[in-house]
Coordinates of C-alpha atoms in Angstrom, one line a residue:
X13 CA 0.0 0.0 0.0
X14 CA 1.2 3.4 -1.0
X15 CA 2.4 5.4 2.1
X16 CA -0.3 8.2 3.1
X17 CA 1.8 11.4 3.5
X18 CA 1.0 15.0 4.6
X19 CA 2.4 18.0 2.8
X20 CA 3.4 21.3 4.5
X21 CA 0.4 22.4 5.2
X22 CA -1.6 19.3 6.6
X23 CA -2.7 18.2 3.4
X24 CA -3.2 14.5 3.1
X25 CA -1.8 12.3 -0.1
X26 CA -0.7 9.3 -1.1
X27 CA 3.1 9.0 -2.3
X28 CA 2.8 7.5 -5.0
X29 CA 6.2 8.1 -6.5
X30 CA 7.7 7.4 -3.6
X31 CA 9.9 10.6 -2.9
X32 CA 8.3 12.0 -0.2
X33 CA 6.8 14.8 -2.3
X34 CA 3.8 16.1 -3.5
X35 CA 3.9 16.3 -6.6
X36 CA 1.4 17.8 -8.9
X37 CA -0.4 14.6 -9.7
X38 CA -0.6 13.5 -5.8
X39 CA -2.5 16.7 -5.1
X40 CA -6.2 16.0 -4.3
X41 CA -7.0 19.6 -4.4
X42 CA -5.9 20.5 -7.9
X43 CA -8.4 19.8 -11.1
X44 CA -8.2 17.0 -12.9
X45 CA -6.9 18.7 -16.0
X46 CA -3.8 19.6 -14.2
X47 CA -2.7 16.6 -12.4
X48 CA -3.0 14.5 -16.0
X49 CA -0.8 16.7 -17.8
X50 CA 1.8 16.2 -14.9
X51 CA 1.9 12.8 -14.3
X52 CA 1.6 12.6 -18.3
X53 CA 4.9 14.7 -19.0
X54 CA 6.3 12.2 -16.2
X55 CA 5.3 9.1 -17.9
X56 CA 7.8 7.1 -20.8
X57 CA 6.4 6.1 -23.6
X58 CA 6.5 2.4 -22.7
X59 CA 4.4 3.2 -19.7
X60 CA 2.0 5.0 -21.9
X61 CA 1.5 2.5 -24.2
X62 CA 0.8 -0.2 -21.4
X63 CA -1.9 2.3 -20.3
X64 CA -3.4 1.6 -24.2
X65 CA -3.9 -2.1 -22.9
X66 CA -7.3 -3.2 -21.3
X67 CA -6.3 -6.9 -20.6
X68 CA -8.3 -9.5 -18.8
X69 CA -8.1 -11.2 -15.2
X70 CA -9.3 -13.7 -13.5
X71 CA -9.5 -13.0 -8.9
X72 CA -6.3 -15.1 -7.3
X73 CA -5.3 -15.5 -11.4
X74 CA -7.2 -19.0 -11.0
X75 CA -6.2 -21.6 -13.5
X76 CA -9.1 -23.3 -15.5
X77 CA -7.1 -26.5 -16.0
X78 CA -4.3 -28.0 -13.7
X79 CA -0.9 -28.1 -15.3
X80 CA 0.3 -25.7 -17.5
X81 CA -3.3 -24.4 -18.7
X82 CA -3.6 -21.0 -18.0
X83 CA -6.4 -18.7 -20.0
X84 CA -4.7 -15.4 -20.2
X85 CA -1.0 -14.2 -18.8
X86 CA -0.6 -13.5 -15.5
X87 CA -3.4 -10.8 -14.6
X88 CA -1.2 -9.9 -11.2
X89 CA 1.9 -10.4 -12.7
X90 CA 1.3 -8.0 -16.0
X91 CA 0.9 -5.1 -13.8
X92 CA 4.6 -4.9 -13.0
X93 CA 6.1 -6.9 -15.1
X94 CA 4.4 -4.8 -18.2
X95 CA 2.6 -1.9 -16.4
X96 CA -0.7 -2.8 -17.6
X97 CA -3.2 -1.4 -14.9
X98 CA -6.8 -1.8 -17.0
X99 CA -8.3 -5.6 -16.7
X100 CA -11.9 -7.1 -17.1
X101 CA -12.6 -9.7 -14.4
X102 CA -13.4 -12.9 -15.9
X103 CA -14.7 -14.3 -13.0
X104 CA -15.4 -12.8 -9.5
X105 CA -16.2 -14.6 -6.5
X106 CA -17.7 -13.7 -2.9
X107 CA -17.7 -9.8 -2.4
X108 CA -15.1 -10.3 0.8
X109 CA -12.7 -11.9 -1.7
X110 CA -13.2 -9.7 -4.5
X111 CA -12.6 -6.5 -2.6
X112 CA -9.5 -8.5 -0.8
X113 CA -8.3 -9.2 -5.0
X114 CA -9.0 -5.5 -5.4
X115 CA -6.7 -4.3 -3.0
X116 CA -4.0 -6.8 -4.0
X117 CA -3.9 -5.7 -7.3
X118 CA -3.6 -1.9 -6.5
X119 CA -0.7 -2.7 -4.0
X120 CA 1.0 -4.3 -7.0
X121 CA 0.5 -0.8 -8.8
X122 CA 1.2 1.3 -5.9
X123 CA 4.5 -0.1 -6.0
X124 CA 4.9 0.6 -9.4
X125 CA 7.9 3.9 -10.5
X126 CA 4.7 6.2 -11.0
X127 CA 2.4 4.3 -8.5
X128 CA -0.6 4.5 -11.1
X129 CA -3.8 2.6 -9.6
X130 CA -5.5 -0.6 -11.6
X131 CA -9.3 -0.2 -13.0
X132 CA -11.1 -3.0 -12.9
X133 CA -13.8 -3.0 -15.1
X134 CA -16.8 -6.1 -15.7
X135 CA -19.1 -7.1 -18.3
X136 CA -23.0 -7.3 -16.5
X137 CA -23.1 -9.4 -13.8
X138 CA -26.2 -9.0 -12.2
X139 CA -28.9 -10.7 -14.7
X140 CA -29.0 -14.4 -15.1
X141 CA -26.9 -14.6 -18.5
X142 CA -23.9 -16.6 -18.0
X143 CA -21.9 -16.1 -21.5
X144 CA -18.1 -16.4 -21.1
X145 CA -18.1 -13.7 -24.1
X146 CA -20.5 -11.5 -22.8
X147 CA -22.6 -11.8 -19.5
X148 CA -21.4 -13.3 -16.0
X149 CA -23.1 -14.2 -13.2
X150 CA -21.7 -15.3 -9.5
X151 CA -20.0 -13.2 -7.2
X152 CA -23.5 -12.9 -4.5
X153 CA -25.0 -10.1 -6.5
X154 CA -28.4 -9.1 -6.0
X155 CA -29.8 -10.3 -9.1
X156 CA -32.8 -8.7 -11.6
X157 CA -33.8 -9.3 -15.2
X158 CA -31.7 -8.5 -18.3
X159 CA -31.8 -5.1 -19.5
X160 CA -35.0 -6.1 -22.1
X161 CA -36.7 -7.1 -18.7
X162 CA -35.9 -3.5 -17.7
X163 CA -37.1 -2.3 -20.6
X164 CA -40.3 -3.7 -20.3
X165 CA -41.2 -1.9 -17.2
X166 CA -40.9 1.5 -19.3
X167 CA -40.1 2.9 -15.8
X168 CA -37.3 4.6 -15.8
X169 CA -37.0 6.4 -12.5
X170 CA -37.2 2.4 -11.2
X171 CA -34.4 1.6 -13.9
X172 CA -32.1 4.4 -12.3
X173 CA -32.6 3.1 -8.7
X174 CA -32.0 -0.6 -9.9
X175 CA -28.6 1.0 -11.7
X176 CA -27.8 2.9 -8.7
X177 CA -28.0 -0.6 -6.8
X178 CA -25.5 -2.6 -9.3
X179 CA -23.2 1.0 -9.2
X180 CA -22.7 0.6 -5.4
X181 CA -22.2 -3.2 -5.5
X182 CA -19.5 -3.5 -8.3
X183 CA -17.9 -0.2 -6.4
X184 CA -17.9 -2.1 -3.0
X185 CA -16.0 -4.7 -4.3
X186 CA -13.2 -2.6 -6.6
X187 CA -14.8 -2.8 -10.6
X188 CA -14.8 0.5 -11.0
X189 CA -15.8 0.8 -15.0
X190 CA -19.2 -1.7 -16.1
X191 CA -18.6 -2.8 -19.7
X192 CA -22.3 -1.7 -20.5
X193 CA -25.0 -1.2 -21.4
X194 CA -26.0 -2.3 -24.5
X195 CA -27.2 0.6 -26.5
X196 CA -27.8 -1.7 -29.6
X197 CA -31.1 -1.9 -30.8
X198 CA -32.7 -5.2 -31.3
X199 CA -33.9 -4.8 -34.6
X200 CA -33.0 -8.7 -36.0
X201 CA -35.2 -11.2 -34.1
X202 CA -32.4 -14.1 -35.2
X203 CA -29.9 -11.8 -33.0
X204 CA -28.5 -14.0 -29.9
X205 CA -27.8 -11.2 -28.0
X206 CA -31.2 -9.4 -28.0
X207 CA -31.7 -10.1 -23.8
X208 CA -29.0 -7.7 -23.4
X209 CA -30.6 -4.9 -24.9
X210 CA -33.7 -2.3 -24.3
X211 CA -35.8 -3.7 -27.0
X212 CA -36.2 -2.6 -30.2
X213 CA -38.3 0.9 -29.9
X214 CA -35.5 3.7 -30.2
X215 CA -37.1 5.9 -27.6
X216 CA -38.1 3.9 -24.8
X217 CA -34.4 2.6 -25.2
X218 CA -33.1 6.0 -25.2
X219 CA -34.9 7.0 -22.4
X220 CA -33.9 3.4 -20.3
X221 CA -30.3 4.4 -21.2
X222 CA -30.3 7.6 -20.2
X223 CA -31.6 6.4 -16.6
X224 CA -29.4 3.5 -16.5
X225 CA -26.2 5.1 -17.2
X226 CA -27.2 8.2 -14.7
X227 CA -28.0 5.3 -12.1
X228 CA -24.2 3.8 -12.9
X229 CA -22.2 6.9 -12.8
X230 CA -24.7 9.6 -11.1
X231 CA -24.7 13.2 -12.6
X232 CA -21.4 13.5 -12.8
X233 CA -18.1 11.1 -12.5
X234 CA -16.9 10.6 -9.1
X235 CA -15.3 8.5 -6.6
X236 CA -18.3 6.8 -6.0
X237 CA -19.5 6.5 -9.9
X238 CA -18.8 2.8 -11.9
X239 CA -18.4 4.6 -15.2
X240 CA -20.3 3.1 -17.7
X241 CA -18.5 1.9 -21.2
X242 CA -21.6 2.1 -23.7
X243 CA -21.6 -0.5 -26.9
X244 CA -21.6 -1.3 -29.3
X245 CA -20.9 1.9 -31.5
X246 CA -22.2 2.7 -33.8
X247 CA -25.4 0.3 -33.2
X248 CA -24.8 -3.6 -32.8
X249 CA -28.2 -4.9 -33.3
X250 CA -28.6 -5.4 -37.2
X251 CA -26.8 -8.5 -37.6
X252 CA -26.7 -10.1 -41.2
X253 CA -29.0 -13.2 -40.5
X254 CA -29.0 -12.4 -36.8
X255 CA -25.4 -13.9 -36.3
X256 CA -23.2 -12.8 -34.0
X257 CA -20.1 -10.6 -34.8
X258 CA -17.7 -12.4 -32.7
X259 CA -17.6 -14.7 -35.5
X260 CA -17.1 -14.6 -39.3
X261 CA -20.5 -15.4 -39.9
X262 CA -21.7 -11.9 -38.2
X263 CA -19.3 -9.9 -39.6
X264 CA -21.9 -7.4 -41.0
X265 CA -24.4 -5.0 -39.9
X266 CA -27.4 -4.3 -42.0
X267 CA -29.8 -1.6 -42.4
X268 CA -33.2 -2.5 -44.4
X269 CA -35.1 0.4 -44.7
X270 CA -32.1 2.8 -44.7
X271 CA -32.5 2.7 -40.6
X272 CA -28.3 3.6 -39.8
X273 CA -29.9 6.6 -38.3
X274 CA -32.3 5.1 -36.0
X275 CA -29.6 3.0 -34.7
X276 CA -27.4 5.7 -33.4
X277 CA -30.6 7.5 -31.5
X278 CA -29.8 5.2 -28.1
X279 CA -26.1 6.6 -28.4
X280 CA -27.2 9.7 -28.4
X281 CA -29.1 9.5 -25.2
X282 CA -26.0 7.8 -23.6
X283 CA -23.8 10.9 -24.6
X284 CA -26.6 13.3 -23.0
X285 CA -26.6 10.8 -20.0
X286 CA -22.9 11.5 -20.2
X287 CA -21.5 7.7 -20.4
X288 CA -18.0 7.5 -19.7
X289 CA -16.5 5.5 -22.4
X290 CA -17.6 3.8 -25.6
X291 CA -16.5 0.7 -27.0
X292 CA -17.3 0.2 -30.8
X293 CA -18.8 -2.9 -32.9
X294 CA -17.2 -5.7 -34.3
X295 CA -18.6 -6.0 -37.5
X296 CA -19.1 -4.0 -40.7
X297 CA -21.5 -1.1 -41.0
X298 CA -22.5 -2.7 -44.2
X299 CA -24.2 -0.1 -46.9
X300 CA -24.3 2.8 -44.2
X301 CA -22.2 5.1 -46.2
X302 CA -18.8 4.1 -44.2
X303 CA -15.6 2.4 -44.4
X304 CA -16.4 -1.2 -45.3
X305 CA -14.5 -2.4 -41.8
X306 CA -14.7 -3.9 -38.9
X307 CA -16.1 -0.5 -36.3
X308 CA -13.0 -0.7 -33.6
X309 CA -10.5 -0.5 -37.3
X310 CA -13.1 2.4 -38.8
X311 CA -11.5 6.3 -39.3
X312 CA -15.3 6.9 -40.6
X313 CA -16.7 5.6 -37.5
X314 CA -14.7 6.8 -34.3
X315 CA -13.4 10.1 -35.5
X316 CA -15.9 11.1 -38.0
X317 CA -19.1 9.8 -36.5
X318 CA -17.9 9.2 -32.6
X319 CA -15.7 12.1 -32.4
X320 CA -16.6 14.5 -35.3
X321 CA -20.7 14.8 -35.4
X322 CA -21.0 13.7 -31.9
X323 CA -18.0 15.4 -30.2
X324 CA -17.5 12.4 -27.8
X325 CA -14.2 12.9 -26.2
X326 CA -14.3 10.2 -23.8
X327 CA -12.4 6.9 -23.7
X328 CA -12.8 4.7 -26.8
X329 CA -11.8 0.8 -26.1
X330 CA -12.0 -1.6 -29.2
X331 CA -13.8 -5.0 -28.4
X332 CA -11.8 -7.7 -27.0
X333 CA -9.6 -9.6 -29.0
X334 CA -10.5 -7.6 -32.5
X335 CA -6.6 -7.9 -33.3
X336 CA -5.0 -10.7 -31.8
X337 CA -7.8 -13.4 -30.9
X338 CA -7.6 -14.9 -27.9
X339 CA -5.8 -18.5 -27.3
X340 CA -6.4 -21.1 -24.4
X341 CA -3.9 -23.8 -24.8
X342 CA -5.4 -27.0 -24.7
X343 CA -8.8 -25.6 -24.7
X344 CA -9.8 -23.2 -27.3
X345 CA -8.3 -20.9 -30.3
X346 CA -10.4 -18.1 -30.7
X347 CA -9.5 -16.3 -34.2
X348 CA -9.4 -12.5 -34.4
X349 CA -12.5 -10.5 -35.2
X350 CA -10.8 -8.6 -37.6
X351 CA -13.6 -7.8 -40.0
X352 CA -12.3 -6.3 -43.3
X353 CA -9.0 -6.4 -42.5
X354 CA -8.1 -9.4 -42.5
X355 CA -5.5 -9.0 -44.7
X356 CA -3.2 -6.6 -43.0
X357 CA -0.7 -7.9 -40.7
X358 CA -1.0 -6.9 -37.1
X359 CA 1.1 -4.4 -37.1
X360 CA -1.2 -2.6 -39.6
X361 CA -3.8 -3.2 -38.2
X362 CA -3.2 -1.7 -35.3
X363 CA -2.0 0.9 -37.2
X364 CA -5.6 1.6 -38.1
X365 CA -6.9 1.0 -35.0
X366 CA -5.1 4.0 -33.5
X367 CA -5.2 6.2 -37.0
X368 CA -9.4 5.4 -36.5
X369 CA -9.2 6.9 -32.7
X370 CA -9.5 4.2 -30.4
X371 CA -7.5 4.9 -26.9
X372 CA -7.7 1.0 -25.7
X373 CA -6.9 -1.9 -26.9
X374 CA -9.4 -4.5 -25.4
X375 CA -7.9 -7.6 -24.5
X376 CA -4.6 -6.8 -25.7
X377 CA -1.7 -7.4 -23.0
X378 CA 1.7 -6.6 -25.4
X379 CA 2.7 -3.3 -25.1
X380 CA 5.0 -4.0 -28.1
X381 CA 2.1 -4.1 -30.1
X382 CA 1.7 -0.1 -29.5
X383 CA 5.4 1.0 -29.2
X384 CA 6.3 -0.9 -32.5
X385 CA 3.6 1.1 -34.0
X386 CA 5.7 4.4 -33.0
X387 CA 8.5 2.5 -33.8
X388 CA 7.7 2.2 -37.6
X389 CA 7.0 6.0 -37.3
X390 CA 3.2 5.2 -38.6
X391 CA 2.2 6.9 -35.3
X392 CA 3.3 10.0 -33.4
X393 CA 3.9 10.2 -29.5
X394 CA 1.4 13.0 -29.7
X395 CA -1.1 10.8 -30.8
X396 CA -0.2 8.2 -27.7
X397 CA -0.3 11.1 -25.6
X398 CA -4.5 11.9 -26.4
X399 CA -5.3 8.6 -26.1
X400 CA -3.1 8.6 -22.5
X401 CA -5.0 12.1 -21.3
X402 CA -8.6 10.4 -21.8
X403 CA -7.4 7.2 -19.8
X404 CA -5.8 9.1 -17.0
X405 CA -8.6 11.4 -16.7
X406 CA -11.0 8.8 -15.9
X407 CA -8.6 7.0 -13.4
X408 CA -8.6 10.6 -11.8
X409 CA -12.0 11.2 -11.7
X410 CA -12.9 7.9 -10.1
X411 CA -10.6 8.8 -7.4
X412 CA -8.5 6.4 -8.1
X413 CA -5.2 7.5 -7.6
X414 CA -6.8 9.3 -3.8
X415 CA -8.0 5.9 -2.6
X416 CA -8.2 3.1 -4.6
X417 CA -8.9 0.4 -1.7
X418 CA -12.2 -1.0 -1.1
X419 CA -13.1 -2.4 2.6
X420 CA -13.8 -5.7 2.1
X421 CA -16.2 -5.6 5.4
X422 CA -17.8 -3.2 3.7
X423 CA -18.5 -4.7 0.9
X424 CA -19.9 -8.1 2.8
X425 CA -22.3 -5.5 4.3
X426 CA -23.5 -4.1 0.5
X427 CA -23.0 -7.0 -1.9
X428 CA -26.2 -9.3 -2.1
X429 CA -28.4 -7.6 0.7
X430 CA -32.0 -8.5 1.2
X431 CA -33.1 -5.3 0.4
X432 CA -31.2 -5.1 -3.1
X433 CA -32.0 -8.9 -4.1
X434 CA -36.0 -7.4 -3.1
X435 CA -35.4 -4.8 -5.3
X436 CA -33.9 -7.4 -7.8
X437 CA -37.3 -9.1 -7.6
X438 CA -39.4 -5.8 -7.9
X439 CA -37.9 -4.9 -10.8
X440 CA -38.3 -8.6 -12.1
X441 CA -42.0 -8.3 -11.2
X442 CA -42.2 -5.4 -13.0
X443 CA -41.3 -6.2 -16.1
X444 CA -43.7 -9.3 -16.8
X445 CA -46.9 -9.0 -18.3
X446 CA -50.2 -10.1 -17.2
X447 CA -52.4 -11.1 -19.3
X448 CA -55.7 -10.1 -17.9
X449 CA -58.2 -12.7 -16.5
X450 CA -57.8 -16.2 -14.5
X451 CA -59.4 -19.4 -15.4
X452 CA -62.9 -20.3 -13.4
X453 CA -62.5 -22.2 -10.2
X454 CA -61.8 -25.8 -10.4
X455 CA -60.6 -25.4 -14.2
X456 CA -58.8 -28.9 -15.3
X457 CA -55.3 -27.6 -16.8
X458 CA -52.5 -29.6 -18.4
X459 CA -49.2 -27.8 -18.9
X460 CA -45.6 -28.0 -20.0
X461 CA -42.8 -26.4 -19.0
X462 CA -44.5 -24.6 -16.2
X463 CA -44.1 -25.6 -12.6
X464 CA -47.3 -28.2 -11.9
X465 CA -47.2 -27.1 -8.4
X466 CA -47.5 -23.5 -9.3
X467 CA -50.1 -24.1 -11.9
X468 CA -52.1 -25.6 -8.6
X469 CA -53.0 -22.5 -7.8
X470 CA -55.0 -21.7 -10.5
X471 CA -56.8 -24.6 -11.1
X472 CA -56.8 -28.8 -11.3
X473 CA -53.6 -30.1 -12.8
X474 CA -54.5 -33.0 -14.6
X475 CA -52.0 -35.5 -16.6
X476 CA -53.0 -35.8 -20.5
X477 CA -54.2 -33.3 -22.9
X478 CA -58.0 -35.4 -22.9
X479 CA -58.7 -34.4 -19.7
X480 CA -57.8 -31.2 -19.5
X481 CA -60.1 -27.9 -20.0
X482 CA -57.3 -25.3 -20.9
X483 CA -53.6 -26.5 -21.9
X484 CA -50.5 -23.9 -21.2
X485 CA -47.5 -25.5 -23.3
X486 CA -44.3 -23.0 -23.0
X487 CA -41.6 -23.9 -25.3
X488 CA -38.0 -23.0 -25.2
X489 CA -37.1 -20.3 -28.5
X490 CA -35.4 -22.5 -31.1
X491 CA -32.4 -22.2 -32.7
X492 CA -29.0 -23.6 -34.3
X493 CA -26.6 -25.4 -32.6
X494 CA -23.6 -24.7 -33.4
X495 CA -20.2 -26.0 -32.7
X496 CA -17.3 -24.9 -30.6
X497 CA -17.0 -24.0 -27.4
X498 CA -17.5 -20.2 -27.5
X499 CA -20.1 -20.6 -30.2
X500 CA -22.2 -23.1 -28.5
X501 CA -23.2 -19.8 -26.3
X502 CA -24.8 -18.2 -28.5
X503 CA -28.2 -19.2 -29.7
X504 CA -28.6 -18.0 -33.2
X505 CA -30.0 -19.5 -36.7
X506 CA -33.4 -20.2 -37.4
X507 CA -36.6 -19.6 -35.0
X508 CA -38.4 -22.1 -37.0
X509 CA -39.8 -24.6 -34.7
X510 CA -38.7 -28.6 -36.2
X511 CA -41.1 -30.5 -37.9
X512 CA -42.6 -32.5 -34.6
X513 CA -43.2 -29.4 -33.0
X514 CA -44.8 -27.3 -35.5
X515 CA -47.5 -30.7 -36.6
X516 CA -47.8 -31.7 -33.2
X517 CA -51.9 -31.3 -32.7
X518 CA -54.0 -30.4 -29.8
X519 CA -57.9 -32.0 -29.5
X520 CA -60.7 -31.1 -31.8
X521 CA -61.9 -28.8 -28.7
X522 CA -58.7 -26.1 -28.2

């Protein structure tokens, strides 16, 4: 832990270089603006360029096979060994041990030459998606519905109090940034990831983001704010076919109708709401008047559209793994989602990732990847340097490099309470829909894939179809399944239901 120093004048700070000074950037009282631009003329370019990383971790850097199987590098030991000190949690366990991971972590950073804290950051974990690509559940949470389950209440001051629930929980135990929400608009039926979204109605999702993200970070971004990093720019939802851009198959987005526009209208309420960050698309924005790539590798899209029109000045991080893929030897070889560029080396290509604006590298752990980019003198230290100011600025604002320790008492005490899991099931209420009436008294019922025992309370549950006198049949969505071990995840393809399903016959009398 960083030793907690008083200047002159009584002032309290953390030392985080370590020369029993304050400096500039250890001053809590100075603005923002100031302190970046003086631990940024302090930094080397190395140590910028690690800041350009946003890598993955998993708490206690758990293995997922014995042996020599391990998913990702070293979480812990890539903050000194490469000065990386941005990482999604893979996996987070019980809050005590999450906020105990938390402060291991920043100890590792505080020990660092320039003492600059870790962000932890999380895709959602507080629905009941478990997607190792996506959505995460564990961790004692207090759990709701998935964002179209908020969407359906249309409530949004109930939406910002539910947000303002999962903002104090992740901050209790140390994830400071939430990798969401989904501003994509579910527009393609065939989409696997439509749960994850507000529906497809561009205002009511505008007006659920706005709450959402306001619930997340709060008016303004502050030590107690999780800042929010909206996706997927410039509009996810559109898929060709309705499959997913993490694989070839998805590698467009389409736009029947000419509706690019209508797709951006949720962004815009998250820049009004004031989200944090933004983390563009994977796949093409196929016949929208842009670059035919891949969003995180797309000048049109980040600087033009992002930057330009919209004036967003805020973090950009590409999607994990657009560049390098991801590899889990023994397990699983996940190929880049490169879309459009697959034919440029990886230098180039993240040549064009930096030349299209993007600040972070998501999933990326090599520094090298960024310094041989200046290296071949495709890109300038200035250029570095905005991308640098943006990261550091949030760090700042989070009051991260004040106090970035969490108590994990504390966070026992806030994580999974009875009165956020009842507001988990308020919510959940709330966003199912009754269909008016209930069957007469001692009505004979035959059902399927509802609980018998809680179809008891509505009438006689009775065995076979013959004797019933009203049959509720619920049937699971169809949909392709596919192979691989990522893939299998997400449930795309046809809703068609098969042939037994869709002849299958009821009695003359239904």
């Amino acid at each position: 832990m960083t030793t907690l120093l008083r200047h002159t004048d009584g002032t309290p700070f953390r030392d985080l270089n370590h020369n029993g000074t304050m400096e500039p950037y250890e001053d809590p009282r100075l603005p923002v603006e100031e302190r970046v631009e003086d631990l940024l003329a302090r930094m080397t370019l190395a140590e910028k360029a690690a800041l350009m990383l946003h890598g993955r971790m998993l708490p206690g850097d758990q293995r997922i096979l014995p042996g020599e199987h391990e998913p990702f590098p070293s979480g812990a030991q890539l903050i000194p060994d490469r000065g990386l000190t941005h990482f999604a949690m893979m996996a987070v366990p019980d809050a005590r041990t999450m906020a105990q991971w938390n402060n291991h972590v920043q100890d590792l950073a505080a020990a660092g030459r320039l003492g600059i804290p870790v962000t932890l950051s999380s895709d959602p974990r507080h629905g009941f998606t478990a997607n190792p690509a996506t959505a995460h559940t564990g961790g004692g949470f207090s759990t709701g519905p998935e964002p179209i389950g908020l969407a359906a209440t249309d409530d949004p001051a109930l939406v910002h109090e539910y947000a303002a629930l999962i903002g104090r929980e992740l901050c209790a135990v140390g994830i400071r940034v939430a990798i969401h929400p989904m501003a994509d608009l579910a527009t393609e039926p065939r989409w696997a990831r439509i749960s994850g979204t507000f529906g497809e109605d561009p205002e009511r999702a505008s007006r659920m983001i706005d709450a959402y993200i306001r619930g997340l970070q709060g008016e303004r971004i502050g030590p107690g704010s999780v800042a929010c990093m909206t996706k997927h720019f410039p509009g996810g939802g559109p898929q060709e076919h309705g499959e997913d851009s993490h694989f070839a198959a998805g590698r467009r987005l389409v736009y029947p109708g000419g509706e690019f526009e209508t797709h951006l209208r949720p962004f815009e309420a998250a820049f009004a709401a004031g989200t944090a960050q933004i983390m563009p698309a994977y796949a093409i924005p196929s016949g929208s008047g842009l670059a035919e790539v891949g969003a995180n590798f797309n000048h049109d899209v980040i600087t033009g559209l992002l930057r330009g029109k919209y004036g967003f000045d805020g973090v950009v991080c590409t999607d994990f793994n657009a560049i390098t893929g991801m590899e889990v030897p023994g397990v699983v070889s996940l190929p880049p989602r490169h879309w459009g560029v697959e034919h440029l080396s990886v230098a180039e290509q993240v040549v064009l990732t930096l030349d299209a604006g993007a600040d972070q590298l998501g999933g990326e752990t090599d520094p090298g990847l960024i310094l041989a980019a200046v290296a071949s003198g495709a890109v300038d230290e200035q250029r570095i340097d905005a991308s640098a100011r943006r990261i550091l600025r949030d760090k700042f604002r989070l009051g991260l490099f004040d106090d970035p320790y969490v108590d994990p008492d504390e966070a026992e005490r806030v994580v999974g309470t009875e009165a956020g899991r009842a507001l988990g099931r308020e919510v959940q209420r709330r966003s199912l829909v009754h269909l008016a009436g209930e069957p007469p008294a001692g009505t004979r019922l035959y059902v399927e894939g509802v609980d018998p025992a809680v179809a008891a309370r509505f009438g006689t549950v009775v065995d076979t179809v013959a004797e019933a006198d009203l049959a509720v049949v619920r049937l699971r969505a169809p949909y392709e399944q596919r192979e691989g071990l990522l893939e299998q995840h997400f449930h795309s393809g046809s809703l068609e239901f098969p042939a037994p399903v869709r002849v299958r016959q009821l009695p003359s009398h239904y």
